[in-house]
Each structure stands twice: as structure tokens, then as C-alpha cells.
Coordinates of C-alpha atoms in Angstrom, one line a residue:
Chain A
M971 CA -51.5 -237.5 174.9
L972 CA -49.3 -234.7 176.7
K973 CA -47.6 -232.0 174.5
S974 CA -45.7 -230.0 177.1
F975 CA -44.2 -230.0 180.9
L976 CA -46.5 -227.6 181.9
E977 CA -49.6 -229.5 181.2
I978 CA -47.9 -232.2 183.5
E979 CA -47.3 -229.3 185.5
Q980 CA -50.9 -227.9 186.0
Q981 CA -51.8 -231.8 186.4
V982 CA -50.1 -232.2 189.6
K983 CA -51.0 -228.5 191.0
D984 CA -54.7 -230.5 190.7
E985 CA -53.7 -233.3 192.3
K986 CA -54.0 -234.4 196.3
Q987 CA -50.1 -232.9 196.7
R988 CA -46.9 -235.8 197.6
T989 CA -44.0 -235.5 199.6
I990 CA -40.4 -235.7 198.6
A991 CA -38.5 -237.6 201.1
V992 CA -34.4 -236.4 200.0
A993 CA -31.6 -238.4 200.9
M994 CA -28.6 -236.2 202.3
A995 CA -30.4 -233.0 201.5
E996 CA -27.2 -230.3 201.5
D997 CA -27.0 -229.0 197.7
S998 CA -27.7 -226.3 196.7
D999 CA -28.9 -226.8 193.6
I1000 CA -31.5 -229.2 195.1
L1001 CA -33.1 -227.2 197.2
V1002 CA -33.5 -225.1 194.7
A1003 CA -35.4 -227.3 192.3
L1004 CA -37.2 -228.2 195.1
E1005 CA -38.1 -224.8 196.1
R1006 CA -39.5 -224.2 192.9
A1007 CA -41.9 -227.0 193.6
R1008 CA -42.8 -226.2 197.4
S1009 CA -43.7 -222.7 196.5
Q1010 CA -46.0 -223.4 194.3
G1011 CA -48.2 -226.2 196.5
L1012 CA -47.0 -229.4 193.8
A1013 CA -45.0 -231.1 197.0
K1014 CA -43.9 -230.8 200.4
A1015 CA -40.4 -232.4 201.2
I1016 CA -38.7 -234.2 204.3
L1017 CA -35.1 -234.0 204.4
T1018 CA -32.2 -235.8 205.5
G1019 CA -28.4 -235.0 206.3
E1020 CA -27.5 -232.4 208.8
K1021 CA -29.4 -230.2 209.4
A1022 CA -27.7 -227.4 210.5
K1023 CA -26.4 -227.6 207.4
I1024 CA -29.1 -228.1 205.5
L1025 CA -30.7 -224.7 207.4
S1026 CA -27.4 -223.3 205.8
I1027 CA -28.2 -223.5 202.3
L1028 CA -31.6 -223.6 202.7
S1029 CA -31.6 -219.6 204.4
E1030 CA -28.2 -218.9 202.3
N1031 CA -31.0 -219.7 199.2
Q1032 CA -33.7 -217.0 200.4
I1033 CA -35.9 -220.3 201.0
D1034 CA -37.3 -220.5 204.6
G1035 CA -36.2 -223.5 206.6
K1036 CA -39.2 -223.8 208.7
E1037 CA -40.9 -225.0 205.7
Y1038 CA -39.6 -228.1 205.3
D1039 CA -39.3 -231.2 208.3
I1040 CA -35.8 -232.0 209.0
I1041 CA -34.3 -235.1 209.6
D1042 CA -31.0 -234.6 211.1
S1043 CA -29.0 -238.0 210.2
A1044 CA -25.1 -238.5 210.7
G1045 CA -23.7 -239.8 207.2
E1046 CA -24.5 -240.6 203.4
K1047 CA -25.5 -244.3 204.6
E1048 CA -27.9 -243.8 207.4
S1049 CA -29.5 -240.6 205.5
V1050 CA -30.6 -242.8 202.6
A1051 CA -32.2 -245.0 205.2
E1052 CA -33.3 -242.7 206.8
A1053 CA -35.3 -241.2 203.7
V1054 CA -36.1 -244.7 201.7
S1055 CA -38.2 -245.8 205.0
L1056 CA -40.2 -242.4 204.9
V1057 CA -41.5 -243.9 201.9
R1058 CA -41.9 -247.4 202.6
H1059 CA -43.6 -246.3 205.8
K1060 CA -46.1 -244.2 203.3
K1061 CA -45.2 -240.5 204.9
A1062 CA -43.4 -239.8 200.9
Q1063 CA -44.3 -241.2 197.8
V1064 CA -41.3 -240.3 196.0
L1065 CA -37.5 -240.5 197.1
M1066 CA -34.4 -238.2 195.9
K1067 CA -30.6 -238.6 196.0
G1068 CA -29.2 -235.6 197.2
L1069 CA -25.4 -235.3 198.1
C1070 CA -25.1 -239.1 198.7
S1071 CA -23.0 -241.1 196.3
T1072 CA -25.1 -243.3 194.0
S1073 CA -23.4 -246.3 195.0
V1074 CA -24.6 -245.8 198.3
F1075 CA -28.3 -244.4 196.9
L1076 CA -29.1 -248.2 194.8
K1077 CA -27.5 -250.0 197.7
G1078 CA -29.8 -248.2 199.9
L1079 CA -32.8 -248.6 197.5
L1080 CA -32.3 -251.9 196.6
D1081 CA -31.9 -252.9 200.1
K1082 CA -32.6 -256.9 200.5
E1083 CA -35.0 -255.6 203.9
N1084 CA -35.8 -252.4 203.9
G1085 CA -35.1 -250.6 200.7
L1086 CA -37.6 -250.7 197.8
R1087 CA -37.5 -253.5 195.7
S1088 CA -40.5 -254.2 193.8
G1089 CA -39.1 -257.6 192.4
K1090 CA -38.3 -256.3 189.1
I1091 CA -34.7 -254.6 187.7
I1092 CA -34.6 -251.0 188.1
S1093 CA -34.1 -248.4 184.8
H1094 CA -34.2 -245.3 184.1
L1095 CA -37.0 -243.3 181.7
A1096 CA -36.1 -239.7 180.2
L1097 CA -38.7 -237.8 179.2
F1098 CA -38.1 -234.8 176.9
E1099 CA -39.9 -231.9 175.0
S1100 CA -38.8 -230.9 171.4
P1101 CA -39.3 -228.2 170.2
N1102 CA -39.3 -230.8 166.8
Y1103 CA -42.2 -233.2 168.0
H1104 CA -45.8 -232.4 168.8
K1105 CA -45.5 -234.2 172.3
L1106 CA -43.7 -235.2 174.4
L1107 CA -41.3 -238.2 173.9
M1108 CA -39.7 -241.5 176.1
M1109 CA -36.9 -242.9 175.9
S1110 CA -35.7 -245.6 177.9
D1111 CA -32.4 -246.9 179.0
A1112 CA -30.1 -244.2 178.6
A1113 CA -28.3 -244.6 182.9
M1114 CA -28.9 -247.8 184.7
N1115 CA -28.8 -251.1 182.6
I1116 CA -25.6 -251.7 180.2
A1117 CA -26.5 -254.3 177.9
P1118 CA -29.8 -255.5 178.6
D1119 CA -30.8 -259.2 177.7
I1120 CA -34.1 -259.9 176.2
S1121 CA -35.3 -260.3 179.6
E1122 CA -34.6 -257.7 180.8
K1123 CA -35.8 -255.0 178.3
I1124 CA -39.4 -256.3 178.7
C1125 CA -38.7 -255.2 182.0
I1126 CA -37.8 -252.1 181.0
I1127 CA -40.6 -251.7 178.6
E1128 CA -43.1 -252.9 181.8
N1129 CA -41.7 -250.6 183.5
A1130 CA -42.0 -248.0 181.3
L1131 CA -45.5 -248.6 180.6
N1132 CA -46.4 -249.0 184.4
A1133 CA -44.9 -245.2 184.9
A1134 CA -46.3 -243.5 181.5
H1135 CA -49.9 -244.8 182.9
K1136 CA -49.4 -243.3 186.3
I1137 CA -48.1 -239.9 184.2
G1138 CA -51.8 -240.7 182.4
Y1139 CA -51.0 -242.5 179.1
H1140 CA -53.7 -245.5 178.1
N1141 CA -52.2 -246.9 175.5
P1142 CA -49.1 -245.7 175.3
K1143 CA -47.0 -246.5 171.2
V1144 CA -43.9 -248.2 172.7
A1145 CA -40.7 -248.5 169.3
I1146 CA -38.7 -250.9 169.6
I1147 CA -35.5 -249.4 169.2
S1148 CA -33.0 -250.8 166.5
A1149 CA -30.3 -249.3 163.6
V1150 CA -33.1 -251.0 161.0
E1151 CA -37.0 -251.9 160.7
K1152 CA -36.7 -255.2 158.8
V1153 CA -35.8 -257.7 160.6
N1154 CA -32.0 -259.3 160.6
P1155 CA -32.0 -262.2 162.4
T1156 CA -28.1 -263.0 162.3
G1157 CA -26.5 -259.6 161.3
I1158 CA -28.2 -257.3 163.8
P1159 CA -28.8 -258.8 167.2
S1160 CA -30.8 -256.4 168.8
S1161 CA -33.4 -256.7 165.5
A1162 CA -33.8 -259.9 166.4
D1163 CA -34.7 -258.6 169.9
A1164 CA -36.9 -256.9 169.1
A1165 CA -38.9 -258.6 166.6
I1166 CA -39.6 -261.2 169.4
I1167 CA -40.9 -259.1 171.9
A1168 CA -43.0 -257.5 169.3
K1169 CA -44.7 -260.9 169.3
M1170 CA -45.3 -261.1 172.3
A1171 CA -46.7 -257.6 172.9
D1172 CA -49.6 -259.4 169.4
R1173 CA -49.9 -262.3 171.9
G1174 CA -51.0 -260.3 174.7
Q1175 CA -47.3 -261.3 177.0
I1176 CA -46.9 -258.1 177.1
K1177 CA -49.5 -255.3 178.5
G1178 CA -50.8 -251.8 178.3
G1179 CA -49.5 -250.0 174.9
I1180 CA -49.0 -250.2 171.4
I1181 CA -45.4 -251.8 171.1
D1182 CA -43.7 -252.6 167.5
G1183 CA -40.2 -252.8 166.3
P1184 CA -37.2 -253.1 165.2
L1185 CA -37.9 -249.2 163.6
A1186 CA -35.4 -246.6 163.2
L1187 CA -35.4 -243.8 165.2
D1188 CA -36.8 -241.8 162.0
N1189 CA -39.4 -244.5 161.6
A1190 CA -40.3 -244.1 165.1
L1191 CA -40.6 -240.2 164.8
S1192 CA -41.5 -240.0 161.2
L1193 CA -44.8 -240.9 158.9
Q1194 CA -43.1 -239.6 156.0
S1195 CA -39.9 -241.9 156.5
C1196 CA -42.2 -244.5 157.4
E1197 CA -44.0 -243.7 153.5
I1198 CA -41.1 -243.7 151.9
K1199 CA -39.6 -246.6 152.8
G1200 CA -43.7 -248.2 152.6
L1201 CA -43.5 -249.2 156.1
K1202 CA -47.1 -249.9 158.5
T1203 CA -46.6 -249.6 162.2
P1204 CA -48.9 -248.9 164.6
V1205 CA -46.4 -246.4 166.3
G1206 CA -44.5 -244.9 163.3
G1207 CA -44.7 -241.0 163.6
E1208 CA -46.9 -241.4 166.7
T1209 CA -43.8 -242.8 169.0
D1210 CA -44.9 -241.9 173.2
I1211 CA -41.9 -244.7 173.7
C1212 CA -38.6 -245.2 171.9
I1213 CA -36.9 -248.5 173.9
V1214 CA -33.2 -247.9 172.9
P1215 CA -31.2 -251.7 172.8
N1216 CA -28.3 -250.1 174.9
I1217 CA -26.4 -247.8 177.3
E1218 CA -24.6 -245.9 174.6
T1219 CA -27.7 -245.4 171.8
G1220 CA -29.3 -243.8 174.9
N1221 CA -26.8 -241.8 176.3
A1222 CA -26.5 -241.1 172.7
F1223 CA -30.1 -239.9 172.7
Y1224 CA -30.8 -238.2 175.7
K1225 CA -27.0 -235.7 175.0
L1226 CA -27.6 -234.8 171.8
L1227 CA -31.2 -234.3 172.4
T1228 CA -30.8 -231.9 175.5
I1229 CA -26.9 -230.3 174.0
L1230 CA -27.7 -229.9 169.9
G1231 CA -31.9 -230.7 170.1
N1232 CA -32.6 -227.4 172.3
A1233 CA -35.2 -230.3 174.1
K1234 CA -36.3 -229.8 177.8
V1235 CA -35.4 -233.2 179.8
A1236 CA -36.6 -235.2 182.8
G1237 CA -34.8 -237.7 184.2
I1238 CA -36.8 -240.8 187.0
I1239 CA -35.4 -244.2 187.9
V1240 CA -38.6 -246.4 187.8
G1241 CA -39.5 -249.8 188.5
A1242 CA -39.0 -249.5 192.2
K1243 CA -41.6 -249.6 194.7
S1244 CA -41.9 -245.7 194.0
P1245 CA -40.7 -243.2 191.4
V1246 CA -37.0 -241.7 192.1
V1247 CA -35.4 -239.1 191.5
L1248 CA -31.9 -239.3 190.9
T1249 CA -30.4 -236.0 189.4
S1250 CA -26.2 -236.0 188.1
R1251 CA -24.2 -232.1 188.9
A1252 CA -24.2 -231.9 184.9
D1253 CA -28.1 -231.5 185.2
S1254 CA -29.3 -228.4 184.6
E1255 CA -31.4 -226.9 187.7
E1256 CA -34.0 -226.6 184.6
S1257 CA -34.1 -230.5 184.5
K1258 CA -33.6 -231.4 188.3
Y1259 CA -37.2 -229.9 188.4
L1260 CA -38.7 -231.5 185.8
S1261 CA -37.3 -234.5 186.9
I1262 CA -39.2 -234.2 190.8
L1263 CA -42.6 -232.7 188.5
T1264 CA -42.3 -236.1 186.5
A1265 CA -41.9 -238.2 189.5
L1266 CA -44.6 -236.5 191.0
K1267 CA -46.8 -237.3 188.4
A1268 CA -46.0 -240.9 188.1
S1269 CA -45.9 -241.6 191.9
Chain B
M497 CA -12.0 -226.5 161.2
L498 CA -15.2 -225.6 158.9
K499 CA -18.3 -224.6 160.4
S500 CA -20.3 -224.8 157.1
F501 CA -21.4 -226.8 154.2
L502 CA -21.5 -223.5 152.2
E503 CA -17.8 -223.1 153.1
I504 CA -16.8 -226.9 150.9
E505 CA -19.2 -226.0 147.9
Q506 CA -17.2 -222.8 147.7
Q507 CA -14.0 -224.7 148.7
V508 CA -14.5 -227.5 145.7
K509 CA -16.0 -224.8 143.7
D510 CA -12.3 -223.7 143.9
E511 CA -10.8 -227.0 143.2
K512 CA -9.9 -228.7 139.7
Q513 CA -13.0 -230.0 138.7
R514 CA -13.4 -234.0 139.6
T515 CA -15.7 -236.3 137.4
I516 CA -18.3 -238.8 139.6
A517 CA -19.6 -242.1 138.3
V518 CA -23.1 -243.2 138.6
A519 CA -24.1 -247.2 138.5
M520 CA -27.5 -247.2 137.2
A521 CA -28.5 -243.2 137.6
E522 CA -31.7 -243.5 135.9
D523 CA -33.2 -242.2 139.2
S524 CA -34.9 -238.8 139.7
D525 CA -33.4 -237.3 142.9
I526 CA -30.2 -238.7 141.9
L527 CA -30.2 -236.2 139.0
V528 CA -31.5 -234.0 140.0
A529 CA -29.1 -233.3 142.6
L530 CA -26.1 -234.6 140.4
E531 CA -27.3 -231.6 137.8
R532 CA -27.2 -229.5 141.1
A533 CA -23.6 -230.0 141.5
R534 CA -22.9 -229.6 137.4
S535 CA -24.3 -226.9 136.7
Q536 CA -23.1 -225.2 139.0
G537 CA -19.4 -226.4 137.5
L538 CA -18.8 -228.4 141.0
A539 CA -18.0 -231.8 139.1
K540 CA -18.9 -233.5 135.8
A541 CA -20.6 -236.7 135.8
I542 CA -20.8 -240.0 133.9
L543 CA -24.1 -242.0 134.7
T544 CA -24.3 -245.8 133.2
G545 CA -27.1 -247.8 133.2
E546 CA -30.6 -248.1 130.8
K547 CA -30.1 -244.8 128.9
A548 CA -32.8 -244.3 126.9
K549 CA -34.6 -244.1 130.6
I550 CA -31.7 -241.5 132.0
L551 CA -32.8 -239.1 128.7
S552 CA -36.2 -239.6 129.8
I553 CA -35.7 -238.5 133.7
L554 CA -33.4 -236.0 132.6
S555 CA -35.6 -234.1 130.1
E556 CA -38.3 -235.0 132.1
N557 CA -36.4 -232.7 134.9
Q558 CA -35.1 -229.7 132.4
I559 CA -32.5 -231.2 132.3
D560 CA -30.2 -230.6 128.8
G561 CA -28.9 -234.6 128.3
K562 CA -25.9 -233.6 126.7
E563 CA -24.0 -232.7 129.6
Y564 CA -24.0 -236.0 130.7
D565 CA -22.1 -238.7 129.0
I566 CA -24.0 -241.8 129.3
I567 CA -22.9 -246.0 129.1
D568 CA -25.4 -247.6 128.5
S569 CA -25.5 -250.9 130.2
A570 CA -27.9 -253.3 130.3
G571 CA -28.2 -254.7 134.0
E572 CA -27.9 -254.1 137.6
K573 CA -24.4 -255.8 137.8
E574 CA -23.2 -254.3 134.5
S575 CA -24.1 -250.8 135.7
V576 CA -22.8 -251.1 138.5
A577 CA -19.2 -252.5 137.0
E578 CA -19.0 -250.2 134.1
A579 CA -18.9 -247.2 137.0
V580 CA -16.4 -248.8 139.5
S581 CA -14.4 -249.2 136.5
L582 CA -14.2 -245.6 135.2
V583 CA -13.4 -245.0 138.6
R584 CA -10.0 -247.2 138.9
H585 CA -9.2 -246.6 135.3
K586 CA -9.4 -242.4 136.6
K587 CA -11.2 -241.4 135.1
A588 CA -13.6 -240.5 137.3
Q589 CA -12.8 -239.6 141.1
V590 CA -16.1 -240.2 142.9
L591 CA -18.1 -243.4 142.8
M592 CA -22.7 -243.4 143.2
K593 CA -25.1 -245.5 143.5
G594 CA -27.5 -245.1 141.7
L595 CA -31.0 -247.2 141.4
C596 CA -29.4 -250.2 142.0
S597 CA -29.5 -252.3 145.3
T598 CA -27.3 -252.0 148.2
S599 CA -26.3 -255.7 148.0
V600 CA -24.9 -255.1 144.2
F601 CA -23.7 -252.2 144.7
L602 CA -21.2 -253.2 147.1
K603 CA -20.5 -256.5 145.5
G604 CA -19.4 -254.7 142.7
L605 CA -17.2 -251.8 144.8
L606 CA -15.8 -254.7 146.8
D607 CA -15.2 -257.1 144.1
K608 CA -11.5 -259.0 144.9
E609 CA -10.3 -258.1 141.2
N610 CA -12.7 -255.6 139.3
G611 CA -13.7 -253.4 142.6
L612 CA -12.1 -250.7 144.5
R613 CA -10.7 -252.4 148.3
S614 CA -7.8 -250.6 149.8
G615 CA -7.1 -253.0 152.6
K616 CA -9.6 -251.8 154.8
I617 CA -12.7 -252.4 156.2
I618 CA -15.1 -249.5 154.4
S619 CA -17.4 -247.6 156.7
H620 CA -19.6 -245.2 157.0
L621 CA -18.8 -241.2 157.7
A622 CA -21.3 -238.8 158.3
L623 CA -20.8 -235.0 158.5
F624 CA -23.4 -233.1 160.3
E625 CA -24.1 -229.1 160.7
S626 CA -25.7 -228.6 163.7
P627 CA -27.5 -225.0 164.3
N628 CA -26.4 -225.5 167.8
Y629 CA -22.7 -226.4 167.3
H630 CA -19.5 -223.9 166.5
K631 CA -18.8 -226.3 163.3
L632 CA -19.1 -229.4 161.3
L633 CA -19.3 -232.2 163.6
M634 CA -18.5 -235.0 161.8
M635 CA -19.5 -239.0 162.7
S636 CA -19.3 -242.6 162.4
D637 CA -19.8 -245.4 161.9
A638 CA -23.9 -244.9 161.3
A639 CA -24.3 -247.5 158.7
M640 CA -21.6 -250.3 158.1
N641 CA -20.6 -252.1 160.6
I642 CA -22.8 -253.6 163.2
A643 CA -21.2 -254.2 166.6
P644 CA -17.1 -253.3 165.4
D645 CA -14.5 -255.5 167.6
I646 CA -11.2 -253.1 168.4
S647 CA -9.4 -254.0 165.4
E648 CA -12.4 -253.0 163.3
K649 CA -13.2 -249.1 165.3
I650 CA -8.9 -248.1 165.0
C651 CA -9.6 -249.2 161.1
I652 CA -13.0 -246.9 161.0
I653 CA -10.9 -244.3 163.1
E654 CA -8.3 -244.2 160.3
N655 CA -11.0 -243.7 157.6
A656 CA -12.2 -241.3 159.2
L657 CA -9.4 -239.5 159.6
N658 CA -7.9 -239.8 156.3
A659 CA -11.6 -238.5 155.0
A660 CA -11.2 -235.4 157.1
H661 CA -7.1 -235.1 155.9
K662 CA -8.3 -234.6 152.5
I663 CA -11.8 -232.2 153.1
G664 CA -9.0 -230.4 154.7
Y665 CA -8.6 -231.2 158.4
H666 CA -4.9 -231.1 160.3
N667 CA -5.1 -232.8 163.0
P668 CA -8.5 -232.7 164.0
K669 CA -10.0 -233.8 167.4
V670 CA -11.7 -236.9 167.6
A671 CA -13.6 -238.6 170.9
I672 CA -14.5 -241.8 170.9
I673 CA -18.0 -242.5 172.8
S674 CA -19.1 -244.4 175.3
A675 CA -21.6 -243.8 177.6
V676 CA -19.5 -242.3 180.4
E677 CA -15.9 -241.3 180.4
K678 CA -14.7 -243.5 183.3
V679 CA -13.5 -246.6 182.3
N680 CA -15.2 -249.5 183.1
P681 CA -13.3 -252.4 182.4
T682 CA -15.8 -254.5 183.6
G683 CA -18.3 -253.3 183.6
I684 CA -19.3 -251.4 179.5
P685 CA -16.3 -252.8 177.1
S686 CA -17.0 -250.0 174.7
S687 CA -15.5 -247.7 177.6
A688 CA -12.9 -250.4 178.0
D689 CA -12.1 -250.3 174.2
A690 CA -12.1 -246.3 174.2
A691 CA -9.4 -246.6 176.9
I692 CA -7.6 -249.0 175.1
I693 CA -8.0 -247.1 171.5
A694 CA -7.0 -243.6 173.1
K695 CA -3.8 -244.8 175.1
M696 CA -2.7 -246.2 171.5
A697 CA -2.7 -243.0 169.8
D698 CA -1.2 -241.4 172.9
R699 CA 2.0 -244.0 172.2
G700 CA 1.9 -242.9 167.9
Q701 CA -0.1 -246.0 166.8
I702 CA -2.9 -244.5 165.1
K703 CA -1.5 -240.7 163.7
G704 CA -3.1 -237.5 162.3
G705 CA -6.0 -236.6 165.1
I706 CA -6.0 -235.8 168.3
I707 CA -8.0 -238.4 169.8
D708 CA -9.6 -239.8 173.1
G709 CA -11.8 -241.6 175.3
P710 CA -13.9 -242.9 176.2
L711 CA -16.3 -239.3 176.1
A712 CA -19.8 -239.6 176.8
L713 CA -21.2 -237.5 174.0
D714 CA -22.1 -234.5 176.6
N715 CA -18.2 -234.3 177.4
A716 CA -16.9 -235.1 172.9
L717 CA -19.5 -231.7 172.2
S718 CA -19.9 -229.0 175.3
L719 CA -16.5 -228.0 177.4
Q720 CA -18.8 -226.8 179.8
S721 CA -20.1 -230.2 180.8
C722 CA -16.1 -231.3 181.2
E723 CA -15.9 -228.8 183.4
I724 CA -18.5 -229.7 185.8
K725 CA -17.4 -233.3 186.0
G726 CA -13.7 -231.7 186.4
L727 CA -12.9 -233.6 183.4
K728 CA -9.2 -233.0 181.7
T729 CA -9.7 -234.1 177.8
P730 CA -8.0 -232.1 174.5
V731 CA -11.0 -233.1 172.9
G732 CA -14.0 -231.9 175.4
G733 CA -16.9 -229.4 174.3
E734 CA -14.7 -229.1 170.6
T735 CA -15.2 -232.5 168.9
D736 CA -14.4 -232.8 165.0
I737 CA -15.2 -236.6 164.7
C738 CA -17.7 -238.7 167.4
I739 CA -16.5 -242.5 167.0
V740 CA -20.1 -244.0 168.2
P741 CA -19.4 -248.2 169.8
N742 CA -22.3 -249.7 167.5
I743 CA -24.0 -249.1 165.1
E744 CA -27.7 -248.7 166.5
T745 CA -26.0 -246.0 168.1
G746 CA -24.7 -244.4 165.1
N747 CA -27.6 -244.4 163.3
A748 CA -30.1 -243.1 166.4
F749 CA -27.2 -240.2 166.7
Y750 CA -27.9 -239.5 162.8
K751 CA -31.5 -239.9 162.8
L752 CA -32.2 -237.7 166.1
L753 CA -29.8 -235.0 164.7
T754 CA -31.2 -234.6 161.2
I755 CA -35.2 -235.5 162.1
L756 CA -35.5 -233.5 165.9
G757 CA -32.3 -231.3 165.5
N758 CA -32.7 -229.9 162.5
A759 CA -29.2 -230.6 161.3
K760 CA -27.7 -230.2 157.7
V761 CA -25.9 -233.8 157.2
A762 CA -24.1 -235.8 154.1
G763 CA -22.9 -239.6 154.1
I764 CA -20.1 -240.9 152.5
I765 CA -18.5 -244.3 152.6
V766 CA -15.1 -244.1 152.9
G767 CA -12.1 -246.8 153.3
A768 CA -12.5 -247.7 149.5
K769 CA -9.9 -246.3 146.8
S770 CA -12.3 -243.4 146.0
P771 CA -15.3 -242.0 148.2
V772 CA -18.4 -243.1 147.3
V773 CA -22.0 -241.5 147.6
L774 CA -24.3 -244.3 149.0
T775 CA -27.5 -242.3 149.7
S776 CA -31.2 -243.6 150.6
R777 CA -34.7 -242.8 149.4
A778 CA -35.0 -241.9 152.4
D779 CA -33.1 -238.4 152.6
S780 CA -33.2 -235.6 151.0
E781 CA -32.6 -234.1 147.8
E782 CA -30.8 -231.5 150.4
S783 CA -28.5 -234.7 152.1
K784 CA -28.4 -236.0 148.9
Y785 CA -26.4 -232.7 147.9
L786 CA -24.2 -232.5 150.1
S787 CA -23.4 -236.4 150.4
I788 CA -22.0 -235.4 146.5
L789 CA -20.2 -232.6 147.4
T790 CA -18.0 -234.0 150.4
A791 CA -17.3 -236.7 148.2
L792 CA -16.6 -234.3 145.8
K793 CA -13.7 -233.1 149.0
A794 CA -13.0 -236.0 150.3
S795 CA -11.9 -237.0 146.4

């Protein structure tokens, strides 16, 4: 059980140093977040993009350009291909998106010949440190899969479990979220999907975690709420990973906890051959750093 | 603009006293919450149910039974019909569910001959006081409509606007929530629905509020997040009412804000001829009281 990002930071410090390949690194926020990781000995970075521009941004931020390998590459597509290729050839363990557009980046990541496909769908995994929960809380998928069908949901769970194992969880508790804890097979499809997936886990068809659902979020996060309802579930109040039924729920979850819940957050893409950091302009510098940290730990 | 439940409480105190009709009132939590309202002069209550049981619970809680009108009625259905009839005949302005089952209660509420139908669908409206938002925030629908189609969404908005007007808002700002603020007509149906509804509001087809969408929750709640994305919207950072696309999003919204966000919450059912208080066992006593307060103000 991990209680804070500080624990992850300490563990990454103690482990073998990894390397991050950054596609189109000419972005001030991202270089500052990378330098925060590098200067503490957490990771090295190889930057692709316009070398002169990258050096100038580094210098503007009082960062020593000599600390970075920079591969001069003109163009968005080329920079992405370079960075992806570094991970493919094991010269880096984490891939990170810089200034390039998300669609070009994902195209490079998922390229059939030269990309980092693992055969599974990719999914977004968020990791929260909330002042009101007793440990870190993971949630998927807030960003990549819009309305996953049941096979995709299972893939999302497996992606999250694989990442959680790498982060250090042995048998994390997974809550498959619906609006209710009672199965409503015809009325609420997300509750029926959750029931099917939970029973598949019982039968050993999904491994690596303690999986139950459907659960409403209060059941997942509060044992008291389970007790009031007389609900017996092995994940009640102790959930490590929430699997939400659709992107709207995930997105609201993410935004509410960060904007109104004072939570710290990291987000990574999982399901490819390496963890991927894909932050958006709206993410804080802190969140970009924590995402790098989480990807390093998950690699 | 209302900043707190305390303001609503003060306003209800200053207004003409209303009466609450409670169906099957033999529930300790509910009687305690009612007494909190009654003892401050906020409302009177007429209780239906087993009179002897009600009197005994009142007495156990040191509440003077003489302060309440009690209509002795045997049976769930009968108690609900009595309470509904009190509202129909203007002897009470608010209907509240006691110990009866939700399905029996809703059946009575929506009975075609003797119920309180207004011709619209009914919907759940939650009202939050978050320590991290500068005013009260409403949200619908977390509990009644599972996957509303576009006509139902419009109805949910109109129900919320009607309630908001009664609560004292003149032209509340309504954010139609999706996972994104860009319209993705084929990929994310909730964003397309939101765009259609927003344009209908532009055309005067929905009145009584400033309505925009699609918006992700960060756009709705934080002006800074709109600025970073260069997004211009009249509701950005100033949203009074969030309309969520499905019950899973609403339920997660509700549970996250109350469990991990330290928010106070009230919930009422709107769209019938009177506001309805329908709390669940898992709601705190505080939340039951705030729901009564909100229903009184919305009546």
C-alpha cells in the first residue's frame, strides 16, 4: 500500500536510473518538470526536437543543456518517431509527449511497424493523493476510451493491474464502478457489465487483483457506507483502483478531485510496451512532475 | 448568488412557514432532522404512518409529540397516499419520504389520478457547498434518470432551472457537462447532445438561464482552466448548475464531493408539483436536514 507520491519518489531514487525519451521537447513546462526529476537523480532524458530551440528554452530556465542528450529532428512526426524508436530499442524506458499534437503522438506510439503496441488497447490511468483518503487511489479511464464495451473494460482493468504491479502493488483491490451496488441488468448496463466482470474475476479469468463490482463510489471508498447498506465486498472502503464505466464519469472524477478535492494527481498511458507520459497544457507543473515519477515507477 | 446553506436557512426563516407531509414517518433519523427544522420555526410537519410507533420514536428522541400532526395510517401504500394527498390538497408544500420503500413512494408520487405529476419527468437535483468553490453548486441528475436522451436532458435542465428560480436565482449559469469542451459529433455523443442543447438555448428554446456546453468540469468550475485552453464561455468558472450526461457521472460527482471533497450536500426531487425530499439511509443527518431546507426554499 502506498500512501503518498513521496513514497514513490523515494523508491524511484533508490532504484536503477531510467531514461525518458521526449518527443518534441521544446516546451518550457515539460523541460522544467524533467529537470526536477533529473536534478534529483531520478532519471535521465533524451530529448528530440529542434535542438537550438530546446537549448534556448533550457538556458532561459537556468538549466544546463549539457545534462541532456538532444537529438536534432525537424518536424513533429520525425521527432515522435525518434522518441518512440529510442524506447523500442531499449535506450529509454518511458516515452513522453512534448509540444507535438496528441494525434501525431498517438499515431507514432501505435504505429504498426515502428510503434510500441503490445496487442492491447491503451488506456489512461490516473493516480490521486487525496487528503481525505488513507492511501493513493488509482482510476481508469478518464481520457482514452470513450464508452468501452465489456472486452475493453477488461483490457482497461488488466492494463491498470499491470501498471499497479510494477508500481509495487501485489494484489490491489479493484472496484468496478456503477451508479449502484445492486445489479440492475436491464436498467443500468454498467451494473450488468460490472457483475459479469466481477464473476469472471471470481472464476480466475482476470488475475492479479481482488476485483468486485458493481459498486457505487461511496461503497468503494467508505467502509461505513457499505455497513449502512449491509453490503459485503472485499474491496469496500479499501479500493486501490476504481474502474469507471465511461469517459464522462472518469473525466468528472479527475476534475472534481483536483479542482474541488485538493488532490494531487499523476496521469499516465498504459497498455503500450512502456508507460507513456502525456500531459496537457492545463496540467500543473506539479502534476507533470508526478506523472513523470509515476511513469518511471511503472516502467 | 448563494454562498452557503446558512443563507438558505436564514431566508426560509424569514419567509412564510411551510408544511412538510412525511410518508411513513416512523424513522428516527428523519424525525430528528424534521425536529431540527421545526424547532427553529422553519416548517411544520404532518406525519403519516403508525401513530403509536411515531410517538414512541419521537419520545425516545426527547421530541414533544404534541408539536406534530400525525395521521394514523396502516401500511406503506396508504401512508404514501395520505402524504401525497396532503400536498395535492395544499395542506403541505413539500413531500418527504420516510421509512417506505422508494418504489412504493415513487408510485404514489407519480400516480396518474392521485399523484403529483406535472407532465414532466422527475429528476434529482443535488446542491453542494464545497469549501473550494465560491458559491453553492447544483448538479443534476445523480439518481433518477439513468441515460437520459436529449429531450429528457432538456427536461432535467428545465426542472433544475425552475427549482433554482424558486430558490432565488434569476438567471443561473448552466454548464452541460461532457468529457471535453470541443464538440466530437461522432465520437462522444454527450458532447453532441450538449452542443444541440446549448444552441437551442441560444435560440430561446430553453429559457431562464445562461446555458452553455459541452464543457468539461474544469471549464465549468475554473476560469483559469478556460483561459489556458483559450475557451470563451459565459459560464466558465461561474457555473451554478452542472448537468451531467448520465447517472454514473452524477453518482460519482455526488459521492466524490461528499466523501473526498468535504462538501455539504442537499438532494431533492424536482419536476413534480411540489419539491420532494427523498433521502437514503446512507445520507448523514446533516444532509437530511439540508435537503429539507432546500425543498422548503424550492417550494
